[in-house]
Coordinates of C-alpha atoms in Angstrom, one line a residue:
X1 CA -0.4 -14.5 -17.3
X2 CA -1.8 -11.0 -16.4
X3 CA -1.2 -9.7 -19.9
X4 CA -3.1 -12.7 -21.3
X5 CA -6.3 -11.0 -20.0
X6 CA -6.2 -8.8 -23.0
X7 CA -5.4 -11.5 -25.5
X8 CA -8.1 -14.0 -24.4
X9 CA -11.0 -11.7 -23.3
X10 CA -10.7 -8.3 -25.1
X11 CA -8.6 -8.5 -28.3
X12 CA -11.4 -9.8 -30.5
X13 CA -13.9 -7.1 -29.6
X14 CA -13.3 -3.6 -31.0
X15 CA -15.6 -1.9 -28.5
X16 CA -13.7 -3.5 -25.6
X17 CA -10.4 -2.4 -27.1
X18 CA -11.6 1.2 -27.2
X19 CA -12.8 1.0 -23.6
X20 CA -9.5 -0.6 -22.5
X21 CA -7.4 2.1 -24.2
X22 CA -9.5 4.9 -22.8
X23 CA -9.1 3.3 -19.3
X24 CA -5.3 3.1 -19.8
X25 CA -5.3 6.8 -20.8
X26 CA -7.3 7.8 -17.6
X27 CA -4.7 5.9 -15.5
X28 CA -1.9 7.6 -17.4
X29 CA -3.3 11.1 -16.8
X30 CA -3.7 10.4 -13.1
X31 CA 0.0 9.3 -12.9
X32 CA 1.1 12.4 -14.8
X33 CA -0.8 14.7 -12.5
X34 CA 0.4 13.0 -9.3
X35 CA 4.0 12.9 -10.6
X36 CA 3.8 16.6 -11.3
X37 CA 2.6 17.4 -7.8
X38 CA 5.3 15.2 -6.3
X39 CA 8.0 16.7 -8.5
X40 CA 7.0 20.3 -7.5
X41 CA 7.0 19.3 -3.8
X42 CA 10.5 17.7 -4.0
X43 CA 12.0 20.7 -5.9
X44 CA 10.4 23.1 -3.3
X45 CA 11.9 21.2 -0.3
X46 CA 15.3 20.7 1.1
X47 CA 17.0 17.7 -0.7
X48 CA 19.4 17.2 2.2
X49 CA 16.6 16.5 4.6
X50 CA 16.2 12.7 4.3
X51 CA 13.3 12.5 6.7
X52 CA 11.4 15.1 4.7
X53 CA 12.2 13.4 1.4
X54 CA 10.9 10.1 2.7
X55 CA 7.8 11.8 3.9
X56 CA 7.3 13.4 0.5
X57 CA 7.7 10.0 -1.1
X58 CA 5.0 8.5 1.1
X59 CA 2.8 11.5 0.4
X60 CA 3.4 11.1 -3.4
X61 CA 2.4 7.4 -3.3
X62 CA -0.8 8.0 -1.2
X63 CA -1.8 11.0 -3.3
X64 CA -1.2 9.0 -6.5
X65 CA -3.5 6.2 -5.2
X66 CA -6.3 8.7 -4.4
X67 CA -5.9 10.4 -7.7
X68 CA -6.1 7.0 -9.5
X69 CA -9.4 6.2 -7.8
X70 CA -10.8 9.7 -8.5
X71 CA -10.1 9.1 -12.2
X72 CA -11.6 5.7 -12.0
X73 CA -14.8 7.4 -10.7
X74 CA -14.6 9.9 -13.6
X75 CA -14.2 7.1 -16.0
X76 CA -17.2 5.3 -14.6
X77 CA -19.3 8.5 -15.1
X78 CA -18.1 8.7 -18.7
X79 CA -18.9 5.1 -19.4
X80 CA -22.4 5.5 -17.9
X81 CA -23.0 8.3 -20.4
X82 CA -21.6 6.1 -23.2
X83 CA -24.1 3.4 -22.3
X84 CA -27.0 5.8 -22.5
X85 CA -25.8 6.9 -26.0
X86 CA -25.4 3.3 -27.1
X87 CA -28.9 2.4 -26.0
X88 CA -30.3 5.4 -27.8
X89 CA -28.6 4.5 -31.0
X90 CA -29.4 0.7 -30.9
X91 CA -32.4 -0.6 -32.8
X92 CA -33.5 -3.0 -30.0
X93 CA -33.0 -0.5 -27.2
X94 CA -30.2 -2.6 -25.6
X95 CA -26.6 -1.7 -25.0
X96 CA -24.1 -4.0 -26.9
X97 CA -22.0 -4.2 -23.7
X98 CA -23.1 -4.3 -20.0
X99 CA -21.8 -2.1 -17.2
X100 CA -20.3 -5.3 -15.7
X101 CA -18.3 -6.0 -18.8
X102 CA -17.2 -2.3 -19.0
X103 CA -16.1 -2.5 -15.4
X104 CA -13.9 -5.5 -16.2
X105 CA -12.4 -4.0 -19.3
X106 CA -11.8 -0.7 -17.6
X107 CA -10.1 -2.5 -14.7
X108 CA -7.8 -4.4 -17.2
X109 CA -7.0 -1.1 -18.9
X110 CA -5.9 0.5 -15.6
X111 CA -4.0 -2.7 -14.7
X112 CA -2.2 -3.1 -18.0
X113 CA -1.0 0.5 -18.0
X114 CA 0.1 0.2 -14.4
X115 CA 2.0 -3.1 -15.2
X116 CA 3.6 -1.6 -18.3
X117 CA 5.1 1.3 -16.3
X118 CA 6.3 -1.1 -13.6
X119 CA 8.0 -3.3 -16.3
X120 CA 9.6 -0.2 -17.9
X121 CA 11.1 0.9 -14.6
X122 CA 12.2 -2.7 -13.9
X123 CA 13.9 -3.0 -17.3
X124 CA 15.5 0.4 -16.8
X125 CA 17.0 -0.8 -13.5
X126 CA 18.2 -4.0 -15.3
X127 CA 20.4 -2.0 -17.7
X128 CA 22.7 -1.1 -14.8
X129 CA 25.2 0.0 -13.7
X130 CA 26.0 -2.6 -11.0
X131 CA 24.9 -6.1 -10.1
X132 CA 21.8 -6.9 -8.0
X133 CA 22.9 -8.2 -4.6
X134 CA 26.5 -7.3 -4.9
X135 CA 26.4 -5.5 -1.6
X136 CA 24.6 -8.3 0.2
X137 CA 21.1 -7.2 -0.7
X138 CA 18.5 -9.6 -1.9
X139 CA 19.0 -11.1 -5.4
X140 CA 15.3 -11.6 -5.8
X141 CA 14.6 -8.0 -6.8
X142 CA 13.6 -8.8 -10.4
X143 CA 11.6 -11.9 -9.6
X144 CA 9.6 -10.2 -6.8
X145 CA 9.1 -7.1 -9.0
X146 CA 7.6 -9.3 -11.7
X147 CA 5.3 -11.0 -9.2
X148 CA 4.3 -7.6 -7.8
X149 CA 3.5 -6.3 -11.2
X150 CA 1.3 -9.3 -11.9
X151 CA -0.7 -8.9 -8.7
X152 CA -1.2 -5.2 -9.3
X153 CA -2.7 -5.9 -12.8
X154 CA -5.1 -8.5 -11.4
X155 CA -6.0 -6.2 -8.4
X156 CA -6.8 -3.3 -10.7
X157 CA -9.1 -5.6 -12.7
X158 CA -10.9 -6.7 -9.5
X159 CA -11.0 -3.2 -8.1
X160 CA -12.6 -2.0 -11.3
X161 CA -15.4 -4.5 -11.0
X162 CA -16.0 -3.7 -7.3
X163 CA -15.7 0.0 -7.8
X164 CA -18.2 0.1 -10.6
X165 CA -20.6 -2.2 -8.7
X166 CA -20.4 0.2 -5.7
X167 CA -21.2 3.2 -7.9
X168 CA -24.0 1.4 -9.7
X169 CA -25.7 0.3 -6.4
X170 CA -24.6 3.4 -4.4
X171 CA -22.7 1.2 -2.0
X172 CA -20.2 3.7 -1.0
X173 CA -18.6 1.3 1.5
X174 CA -17.5 -0.9 -1.4
X175 CA -15.8 2.1 -3.0
X176 CA -14.1 2.9 0.3
X177 CA -13.0 -0.7 0.6
X178 CA -11.4 -0.5 -2.9
X179 CA -9.5 2.7 -1.9
X180 CA -8.4 1.2 1.4
X181 CA -7.1 -1.9 -0.3
X182 CA -5.3 0.2 -2.9
X183 CA -3.7 2.3 -0.2
X184 CA -2.7 -0.8 1.7
X185 CA -1.0 -2.6 -1.2
X186 CA 0.8 0.6 -2.2
X187 CA 1.9 1.1 1.4
X188 CA 3.2 -2.4 1.6
X189 CA 5.8 -1.5 -1.0
X190 CA 7.6 0.4 1.7
X191 CA 8.3 -3.0 3.4
X192 CA 10.9 -3.8 0.7
X193 CA 13.5 -5.2 0.5
X194 CA 11.7 -7.4 3.0
X195 CA 9.7 -8.8 0.1
X196 CA 7.7 -11.4 2.1
X197 CA 6.2 -8.5 4.0
X198 CA 4.8 -7.0 0.8
X199 CA 4.1 -10.0 -1.5
X200 CA 2.3 -12.3 0.8
X201 CA -0.3 -9.7 2.1
X202 CA -0.7 -8.4 -1.5
X203 CA -1.6 -11.9 -2.8
X204 CA -3.9 -12.5 0.1
X205 CA -5.7 -9.2 -0.7
X206 CA -5.8 -10.3 -4.4
X207 CA -7.5 -13.6 -3.5
X208 CA -10.1 -11.8 -1.3
X209 CA -10.7 -9.1 -4.0
X210 CA -11.1 -11.9 -6.6
X211 CA -13.7 -13.8 -4.6
X212 CA -15.6 -10.6 -3.8
X213 CA -15.6 -9.5 -7.5
X214 CA -16.8 -12.9 -8.5
X215 CA -19.7 -12.8 -6.1
X216 CA -20.8 -9.2 -7.0
X217 CA -20.7 -10.2 -10.7
X218 CA -23.4 -12.8 -10.1
X219 CA -21.2 -15.8 -9.5
X220 CA -21.8 -18.6 -6.9
X221 CA -19.8 -21.3 -5.2
X222 CA -21.8 -23.9 -7.1
X223 CA -20.9 -22.3 -10.5
X224 CA -17.3 -22.1 -9.5
X225 CA -17.2 -25.7 -8.6
X226 CA -18.8 -26.7 -11.9
X227 CA -16.3 -24.6 -13.8
X228 CA -13.3 -26.2 -11.9
X229 CA -14.7 -29.7 -12.6
X230 CA -15.3 -28.8 -16.3
X231 CA -19.0 -29.6 -16.0
X232 CA -21.5 -27.9 -18.3

């Protein structure tokens, strides 16, 4: 369902496709830089020290989250400049796409690239060797990984809306909330293989982020009710 966001809301608009691809590129660059830092730190440390290696892994995850949000901010600045250029070139003095729409598309771009990498890692693990659960571990690894990938795609979409809204209105506490939620969801992955401890809180955060993003986008409870009841 998460990858359907592109098909149903973005695929028919060339400008949105460009914004999505650029957003995916920004996420990819942030991952490349954070991976490089983590790789250097691991190579420079003692591989036999398990406690140190676990600490470096936690550091790598947290640093990656902060770098992703830094690149999200840089992408917002770039899109802000792009809007000014589009307004200057348009005949009616209006931008063909609003900052709210850009926030949504940029969030989907971040989410789809994040989900694509998660699926690549999952498929790589599926090639073997070995069988999932053969040593008594949970056999729900692939299923829970798929659900986690889906929630991350949706979360990136909602975080993009909230982050851009915070930047537009200079509500820095909204930006801080997005960073904290991102750090929390990433930190919950260390609860695995106790998948309930990571999936349930992540989906609760996703529901909260969805409601918040809906409200800051101008939605109301009345409009949501009319939509669910299929009333015009």
